Amino acid sequence: MLPQPSPQAPKRAVILSASSDIGAALARHWLGQGWTVAGTYRTHSATVDELCAAGAELVLCDLIDRASVDDACRRLCAGSGAWDVLVLCPGALDPVGPFADCDFDAWEDALRVNLAAPLRVVHGLLPARNRGGEPCVLFFAGGGTNNAPTNYSAYTTGKIALVKACELLDAELPDTRFVILGTGWVKTKIHEATLRAGARAGDNYRRTVDKLGSEDCTPMARVLEFCDWALAAPRSAVSGRNFSVPHDPWGRPELNTWLTSDLGAYKLRRAGNDWRPRSDHEPRSNSMARSRILDDLLQTLPGVRDRHAPSSPLYGLLKQVARQEVEGLFRSTEPAARGFGPFGELTFPYFGMGAVDSLSLFDLDELLLFSFYHQNRDRYRRVLDVGANVGLHSVVLDRCGFEVRCFEPDPVHFAQLQRNLDLNGCRSVTPNQAAVSSAAGTLEFVRVLGNTTGSHLAGAKASPYGELERFPVRVEAIGPLLDWADLVKMDVEGHEADILLSTERRHWERTDGVVEIGTPANARAVFEHFRGLGVHLFAQKTGWGLVTDLAAMPTSYRDGSLFMTCRDEMPWEPPVAAGVRKAS
C-alpha cells in the first residue's frame, strides 16, 4: 500500500481550477478524507454546484485577467485557515497548430494560463501557507520534456518553464515542497482542443482519437494516488522534481533512496556537456574508464534471475544503479573504449534517437540478456539479432564468441550500427540492412521521427504517433534464418506475432529465442501458437518461470522479455562442456 498523508489533523487544500476534471477529482477525494477544500473556477457549472454542496469554498477566477487572479488570491487568503496543499491544475492546449500560423495574441494568452497565472497564484498565496507543517505545491506538467512535439508550442513552452520553476522555487523556499507531475493520457476535457483543431493538430489528432477510444490511459485513481504519495514522501526525494505518473516507479522505497542521493534526477538538464573536440596534439589516455559497480552487477545478475521480474524490489534498485553507472561511461559522443564487465573493451559513443538515446540501450532488461549471452557462450554458436538498432547486442554477442547475423531496416540506424561494429572490431558479425518477416519481399517501413527506436513495419502498430516517414525496405524470411541459427534475439516493435506465428516446431527443436512482446493481442497469439507447438515459454515477468497461462505472458516492453525453447528450463547455468552444435 502506498504511504498516505497523516490523518491526525484535517488539512486544507487550495485547488486552482477546481472545476477541471482532475481538480474536481482531487477535491472530492480530499473532502472525503475530511479535509477543508477551497479553490477557483472560471465558468459556473454543475461540477461547481456539486463541490460547493459537498463543502468546498470556490471563488471565481479568470486566469487571463490579472485583477481577477489577484482578487481570487485575496479571497482565498482570507478563507478558513492556512493551506497545507496548493494544487495548480490549469492546462490549455490552444492554440493548436504550427507556431508560424498561430494568432500570437492567443499564443500569449495560453502562456499566461499555463505558466504566468499559476505562478501568480503561488506568489499570492505563499503568505497563507501553513508554516508550522510542511506545505506542498503540486504543479501539472505536459509533454515535451525529452522531445519537441509539434503544433502545441504555447502549451509546451509554458509547461516546460513550469518544470524549471518548480526546481527554482524548491531552491528558494526550503520550508515548502514543490512537485510537478505528468499524468500521461487521462480522459479529460483538455483533449477537446485537439479534436476541434482536426488537421491543425497533425498526427496527434488521430493519436488522440485512438487513445481516448482505448483503455490505454492513466486512470484518474492513479493520479490521486500519486498526489497522496507526493505529500507523504520525504521532501529530499520529491521536491523540485518532475515525475511521470504512468512511467516512474514512485511508491518504492528504493526510488526515494536513489532520488535523495542524486540532486539532479528528474529535473531539466542539458545533455552532451562532456563533449570536447580532440586536439591533434592531445595525448590519448592510457587508462580505460570502467565501473566496478557495473562490472559486479553483470557478474551477479545470473545468480538472482528469480528476481529479474520488473515488479521485484531488487529489479527497481538495480535498474537505477545501472542507469547511473552507464551514464558515467557512455554519455560522450566521442569514441572511447570503456571497460564493460566480462565483455572487455566496449566503444559505444552516445547516439540520439529522438526522445530516446543510446544510453537506454543499456537498460537493465538489456543487461540481463547480456549476462544470459555470457553464461551461454559455450552453448550457442550462431545467433540472429533481429531488430539490431545500432548494434549493441551484436557487439556483445561478438564479444561472447558467437557468429552473428544482424538485421536492421532503418538506414540511419544501420549506418550507426556499421560504425559501432567497426569501432569494436567485430569480425564475426554480418550486418544486413533489411527487416525480417514471415516471407521475403518488400514492405513499407514507418520511421517515427520523435523516437526512432519505435520505428516499425507498417501495420505492426495500430496508431503510430508524431511526425512519420514511410519508405519501402527489403525483407528476409524468418524460416531459413532459424534453420541457420541456434539462438535468436528479436525486438521488432509489434511485428513479432507475424514472424513467430509463421514458425513450426521444427524451427525450435535446436534453436532458442528471446523476444520482446509489444501488445496484449500479440501475447495471446504467441501463447496459443507455442502452446500448440509444444514449445516452452519462460517469462521475465515471473522471474523466468514457465508460462502456463496467458496471465504470465508479457504484454509490452515494460514486462521484460520472453524466452522460447524446447528445453525443460531456461539455461542460466553454463554447460559443463559445449553441447552438440549445428553442423556448419
mmCIF file of C-alpha atoms in Angstrom, residues 126-357:
data_model
loop_
_atom_site.group_PDB
_atom_site.id
_atom_site.type_symbol
_atom_site.label_atom_id
_atom_site.label_comp_id
_atom_site.label_asym_id
_atom_site.label_seq_id
_atom_site.Cartn_x
_atom_site.Cartn_y
_atom_site.Cartn_z
ATOM 1 C CA LEU A 126 2.579 31.798 -0.289
ATOM 2 C CA PRO A 127 1.980 34.114 2.716
ATOM 3 C CA ALA A 128 -1.013 31.932 3.665
ATOM 4 C CA ARG A 129 0.868 28.597 3.696
ATOM 5 C CA ASN A 130 0.970 26.551 6.881
ATOM 6 C CA ARG A 131 4.478 27.325 8.094
ATOM 7 C CA GLY A 132 4.011 25.032 11.068
ATOM 8 C CA GLY A 133 3.777 21.982 8.819
ATOM 9 C CA GLU A 134 5.420 21.107 5.516
ATOM 10 C CA PRO A 135 3.173 22.674 2.882
ATOM 11 C CA CYS A 136 3.245 21.258 -0.640
ATOM 12 C CA VAL A 137 2.633 22.840 -4.044
ATOM 13 C CA LEU A 138 1.616 20.484 -6.854
ATOM 14 C CA PHE A 139 2.018 21.606 -10.478
ATOM 15 C CA PHE A 140 0.956 19.669 -13.580
ATOM 16 C CA ALA A 141 3.419 19.184 -16.441
ATOM 17 C CA GLY A 142 2.786 18.470 -20.120
ATOM 18 C CA GLY A 143 4.708 16.791 -22.923
ATOM 19 C CA GLY A 144 7.962 17.943 -24.454
ATOM 20 C CA THR A 145 10.468 17.346 -21.657
ATOM 21 C CA ASN A 146 12.504 14.944 -23.807
ATOM 22 C CA ASN A 147 11.378 15.822 -27.331
ATOM 23 C CA ALA A 148 9.750 18.573 -29.399
ATOM 24 C CA PRO A 149 6.038 17.926 -30.016
ATOM 25 C CA THR A 150 4.832 19.927 -32.985
ATOM 26 C CA ASN A 151 1.686 22.093 -33.155
ATOM 27 C CA TYR A 152 1.484 22.714 -29.380
ATOM 28 C CA SER A 153 4.231 25.314 -28.901
ATOM 29 C CA ALA A 154 2.380 27.588 -26.450
ATOM 30 C CA TYR A 155 1.275 24.764 -24.175
ATOM 31 C CA THR A 156 4.646 23.009 -24.298
ATOM 32 C CA THR A 157 6.634 26.198 -23.676
ATOM 33 C CA GLY A 158 4.514 27.083 -20.644
ATOM 34 C CA LYS A 159 4.692 23.617 -19.129
ATOM 35 C CA ILE A 160 8.430 23.197 -19.657
ATOM 36 C CA ALA A 161 9.035 26.564 -17.986
ATOM 37 C CA LEU A 162 6.846 25.383 -15.108
ATOM 38 C CA VAL A 163 9.109 22.340 -14.664
ATOM 39 C CA LYS A 164 12.095 24.656 -14.177
ATOM 40 C CA ALA A 165 10.090 26.986 -11.952
ATOM 41 C CA CYS A 166 9.349 24.028 -9.684
ATOM 42 C CA GLU A 167 13.080 23.439 -9.205
ATOM 43 C CA LEU A 168 13.795 27.151 -8.668
ATOM 44 C CA LEU A 169 11.089 27.538 -6.028
ATOM 45 C CA ASP A 170 12.352 24.429 -4.253
ATOM 46 C CA ALA A 171 15.812 26.014 -4.041
ATOM 47 C CA GLU A 172 14.478 29.311 -2.675
ATOM 48 C CA LEU A 173 11.818 28.073 -0.231
ATOM 49 C CA PRO A 174 13.157 25.186 1.867
ATOM 50 C CA ASP A 175 10.093 25.157 4.152
ATOM 51 C CA THR A 176 7.786 24.181 1.264
ATOM 52 C CA ARG A 177 7.925 21.272 -1.151
ATOM 53 C CA PHE A 178 7.272 21.836 -4.865
ATOM 54 C CA VAL A 179 6.407 18.866 -7.080
ATOM 55 C CA ILE A 180 5.373 18.717 -10.732
ATOM 56 C CA LEU A 181 3.694 15.661 -12.205
ATOM 57 C CA GLY A 182 2.978 14.499 -15.722
ATOM 58 C CA THR A 183 -0.168 12.396 -15.782
ATOM 59 C CA GLY A 184 0.214 10.853 -19.229
ATOM 60 C CA TRP A 185 -3.021 10.390 -21.127
ATOM 61 C CA VAL A 186 -6.021 10.943 -18.866
ATOM 62 C CA LYS A 187 -9.547 11.141 -20.292
ATOM 63 C CA THR A 188 -10.312 14.808 -19.542
ATOM 64 C CA LYS A 189 -11.708 17.854 -21.341
ATOM 65 C CA ILE A 190 -8.229 19.158 -22.215
ATOM 66 C CA HIS A 191 -8.209 16.968 -25.342
ATOM 67 C CA GLU A 192 -11.242 18.762 -26.799
ATOM 68 C CA ALA A 193 -8.863 21.405 -28.208
ATOM 69 C CA THR A 194 -7.109 18.744 -30.309
ATOM 70 C CA LEU A 195 -10.400 17.301 -31.507
ATOM 71 C CA ARG A 196 -11.592 20.781 -32.531
ATOM 72 C CA ALA A 197 -8.306 21.515 -34.303
ATOM 73 C CA GLY A 198 -8.533 18.479 -36.566
ATOM 74 C CA ALA A 199 -5.857 18.651 -39.258
ATOM 75 C CA ARG A 200 -4.062 21.532 -37.474
ATOM 76 C CA ALA A 201 -3.080 19.034 -34.783
ATOM 77 C CA GLY A 202 -1.211 16.918 -37.326
ATOM 78 C CA ASP A 203 -0.703 13.264 -36.456
ATOM 79 C CA ASN A 204 -1.708 13.945 -32.859
ATOM 80 C CA TYR A 205 -5.347 14.246 -33.926
ATOM 81 C CA ARG A 206 -5.564 10.583 -34.890
ATOM 82 C CA ARG A 207 -3.456 9.583 -31.910
ATOM 83 C CA THR A 208 -5.840 11.456 -29.585
ATOM 84 C CA VAL A 209 -8.898 9.828 -31.126
ATOM 85 C CA ASP A 210 -7.326 6.390 -30.782
ATOM 86 C CA LYS A 211 -6.124 6.975 -27.221
ATOM 87 C CA LEU A 212 -9.452 8.290 -25.961
ATOM 88 C CA GLY A 213 -11.204 5.327 -27.549
ATOM 89 C CA SER A 214 -8.886 2.821 -25.880
ATOM 90 C CA GLU A 215 -8.255 1.591 -22.353
ATOM 91 C CA ASP A 216 -4.609 2.677 -22.573
ATOM 92 C CA CYS A 217 -4.975 5.853 -20.500
ATOM 93 C CA THR A 218 -3.889 6.716 -16.963
ATOM 94 C CA PRO A 219 -6.771 6.041 -14.565
ATOM 95 C CA MET A 220 -7.821 9.059 -12.514
ATOM 96 C CA ALA A 221 -7.362 6.957 -9.375
ATOM 97 C CA ARG A 222 -3.676 6.610 -10.244
ATOM 98 C CA VAL A 223 -3.288 10.403 -10.368
ATOM 99 C CA LEU A 224 -4.909 10.716 -6.944
ATOM 100 C CA GLU A 225 -2.639 8.008 -5.531
ATOM 101 C CA PHE A 226 0.419 9.857 -6.799
ATOM 102 C CA CYS A 227 -0.667 13.130 -5.183
ATOM 103 C CA ASP A 228 -1.168 11.384 -1.836
ATOM 104 C CA TRP A 229 2.251 9.729 -2.207
ATOM 105 C CA ALA A 230 3.972 13.044 -3.034
ATOM 106 C CA LEU A 231 2.527 14.589 0.123
ATOM 107 C CA ALA A 232 3.860 11.748 2.288
ATOM 108 C CA ALA A 233 7.254 11.049 0.653
ATOM 109 C CA PRO A 234 10.429 12.687 2.025
ATOM 110 C CA ARG A 235 10.977 16.249 0.818
ATOM 111 C CA SER A 236 14.513 15.375 -0.293
ATOM 112 C CA ALA A 237 13.083 12.738 -2.649
ATOM 113 C CA VAL A 238 10.283 14.697 -4.307
ATOM 114 C CA SER A 239 10.703 18.455 -4.039
ATOM 115 C CA GLY A 240 11.858 20.285 -7.156
ATOM 116 C CA ARG A 241 11.372 17.198 -9.324
ATOM 117 C CA ASN A 242 9.261 16.269 -12.338
ATOM 118 C CA PHE A 243 7.518 12.885 -12.092
ATOM 119 C CA SER A 244 5.722 10.749 -14.673
ATOM 120 C CA VAL A 245 2.681 9.148 -13.064
ATOM 121 C CA PRO A 246 2.379 6.258 -15.562
ATOM 122 C CA HIS A 247 6.087 5.524 -16.049
ATOM 123 C CA ASP A 248 8.120 6.276 -12.904
ATOM 124 C CA PRO A 249 8.395 3.665 -10.101
ATOM 125 C CA TRP A 250 7.070 6.047 -7.450
ATOM 126 C CA GLY A 251 5.897 4.463 -4.243
ATOM 127 C CA ARG A 252 9.008 2.284 -3.934
ATOM 128 C CA PRO A 253 11.422 2.998 -1.071
ATOM 129 C CA GLU A 254 14.330 2.286 -3.434
ATOM 130 C CA LEU A 255 13.292 5.250 -5.580
ATOM 131 C CA ASN A 256 13.252 7.553 -2.569
ATOM 132 C CA THR A 257 16.769 6.406 -1.669
ATOM 133 C CA TRP A 258 18.097 6.976 -5.176
ATOM 134 C CA LEU A 259 16.460 10.393 -5.601
ATOM 135 C CA THR A 260 17.760 11.567 -2.247
ATOM 136 C CA SER A 261 21.285 10.651 -3.372
ATOM 137 C CA ASP A 262 21.017 12.343 -6.802
ATOM 138 C CA LEU A 263 20.131 16.037 -6.683
ATOM 139 C CA GLY A 264 19.879 16.257 -10.484
ATOM 140 C CA ALA A 265 17.490 13.346 -11.083
ATOM 141 C CA TYR A 266 14.037 14.029 -12.547
ATOM 142 C CA LYS A 267 14.994 17.620 -13.399
ATOM 143 C CA LEU A 268 15.654 19.558 -16.596
ATOM 144 C CA ARG A 269 19.273 19.164 -17.634
ATOM 145 C CA ARG A 270 21.290 19.680 -20.829
ATOM 146 C CA ALA A 271 22.807 16.586 -22.428
ATOM 147 C CA GLY A 272 26.257 16.396 -24.020
ATOM 148 C CA ASN A 273 28.108 18.690 -21.596
ATOM 149 C CA ASP A 274 31.186 16.466 -21.615
ATOM 150 C CA TRP A 275 31.854 16.630 -25.360
ATOM 151 C CA ARG A 276 35.026 18.434 -26.443
ATOM 152 C CA PRO A 277 36.851 18.400 -29.801
ATOM 153 C CA ARG A 278 40.071 16.437 -29.555
ATOM 154 C CA SER A 279 43.255 18.291 -30.445
ATOM 155 C CA ASP A 280 45.619 16.548 -32.859
ATOM 156 C CA HIS A 281 48.358 17.101 -30.257
ATOM 157 C CA GLU A 282 46.323 15.930 -27.263
ATOM 158 C CA PRO A 283 47.749 12.719 -25.850
ATOM 159 C CA ARG A 284 45.365 9.833 -25.523
ATOM 160 C CA SER A 285 44.910 8.419 -22.061
ATOM 161 C CA ASN A 286 46.398 5.009 -21.497
ATOM 162 C CA SER A 287 43.878 4.203 -18.762
ATOM 163 C CA MET A 288 40.463 2.862 -19.693
ATOM 164 C CA ALA A 289 37.414 4.068 -17.754
ATOM 165 C CA ARG A 290 35.269 1.389 -16.199
ATOM 166 C CA SER A 291 32.694 0.984 -13.450
ATOM 167 C CA ARG A 292 33.456 -1.659 -10.871
ATOM 168 C CA ILE A 293 29.818 -1.460 -9.774
ATOM 169 C CA LEU A 294 28.599 -2.229 -13.302
ATOM 170 C CA ASP A 295 31.177 -4.995 -13.693
ATOM 171 C CA ASP A 296 29.994 -6.631 -10.470
ATOM 172 C CA LEU A 297 26.364 -6.180 -11.485
ATOM 173 C CA LEU A 298 26.853 -8.023 -14.781
ATOM 174 C CA GLN A 299 28.515 -10.901 -12.939
ATOM 175 C CA THR A 300 25.779 -11.014 -10.279
ATOM 176 C CA LEU A 301 22.666 -10.956 -12.486
ATOM 177 C CA PRO A 302 22.563 -14.699 -13.354
ATOM 178 C CA GLY A 303 22.551 -15.607 -9.671
ATOM 179 C CA VAL A 304 19.451 -13.507 -8.930
ATOM 180 C CA ARG A 305 17.468 -14.493 -12.018
ATOM 181 C CA ASP A 306 14.378 -15.348 -9.949
ATOM 182 C CA ARG A 307 14.198 -11.640 -9.089
ATOM 183 C CA HIS A 308 14.502 -10.311 -12.656
ATOM 184 C CA ALA A 309 10.766 -9.552 -12.762
ATOM 185 C CA PRO A 310 10.160 -5.789 -13.221
ATOM 186 C CA SER A 311 7.830 -5.939 -10.213
ATOM 187 C CA SER A 312 10.667 -7.117 -7.955
ATOM 188 C CA PRO A 313 12.008 -4.518 -5.489
ATOM 189 C CA LEU A 314 15.545 -5.660 -6.334
ATOM 190 C CA TYR A 315 14.888 -5.031 -10.032
ATOM 191 C CA GLY A 316 13.884 -1.429 -9.320
ATOM 192 C CA LEU A 317 17.030 -0.798 -7.331
ATOM 193 C CA LEU A 318 19.365 -2.437 -9.858
ATOM 194 C CA LYS A 319 17.739 -0.515 -12.717
ATOM 195 C CA GLN A 320 18.511 2.810 -11.071
ATOM 196 C CA VAL A 321 22.053 1.794 -10.129
ATOM 197 C CA ALA A 322 22.785 0.517 -13.638
ATOM 198 C CA ARG A 323 21.489 3.695 -15.279
ATOM 199 C CA GLN A 324 23.710 5.894 -13.144
ATOM 200 C CA GLU A 325 26.806 3.830 -13.921
ATOM 201 C CA VAL A 326 26.025 3.644 -17.655
ATOM 202 C CA GLU A 327 25.621 7.414 -17.873
ATOM 203 C CA GLY A 328 29.055 7.820 -16.362
ATOM 204 C CA LEU A 329 30.628 5.573 -19.008
ATOM 205 C CA PHE A 330 28.750 6.052 -22.280
ATOM 206 C CA ARG A 331 27.362 9.595 -22.410
ATOM 207 C CA SER A 332 30.177 11.008 -24.570
ATOM 208 C CA THR A 333 29.745 11.386 -28.326
ATOM 209 C CA GLU A 334 33.464 10.780 -28.757
ATOM 210 C CA PRO A 335 34.514 7.157 -29.415
ATOM 211 C CA ALA A 336 36.420 5.915 -26.393
ATOM 212 C CA ALA A 337 36.969 2.407 -25.057
ATOM 213 C CA ARG A 338 35.272 1.635 -21.769
ATOM 214 C CA GLY A 339 35.538 -1.444 -19.603
ATOM 215 C CA PHE A 340 32.315 -3.446 -19.759
ATOM 216 C CA GLY A 341 32.463 -6.336 -17.345
ATOM 217 C CA PRO A 342 33.233 -9.765 -18.797
ATOM 218 C CA PHE A 343 32.913 -8.399 -22.345
ATOM 219 C CA GLY A 344 36.165 -6.468 -22.160
ATOM 220 C CA GLU A 345 36.562 -3.166 -24.004
ATOM 221 C CA LEU A 346 33.449 -1.575 -25.488
ATOM 222 C CA THR A 347 33.410 1.560 -27.631
ATOM 223 C CA PHE A 348 29.875 2.862 -27.935
ATOM 224 C CA PRO A 349 29.578 6.639 -28.472
ATOM 225 C CA TYR A 350 26.405 8.470 -27.495
ATOM 226 C CA PHE A 351 23.776 8.493 -30.263
ATOM 227 C CA GLY A 352 20.448 10.329 -30.148
ATOM 228 C CA MET A 353 17.272 8.703 -31.461
ATOM 229 C CA GLY A 354 14.651 11.344 -30.685
ATOM 230 C CA ALA A 355 13.127 11.036 -27.238
ATOM 231 C CA VAL A 356 15.352 8.002 -26.555
ATOM 232 C CA ASP A 357 19.127 7.739 -26.815
#
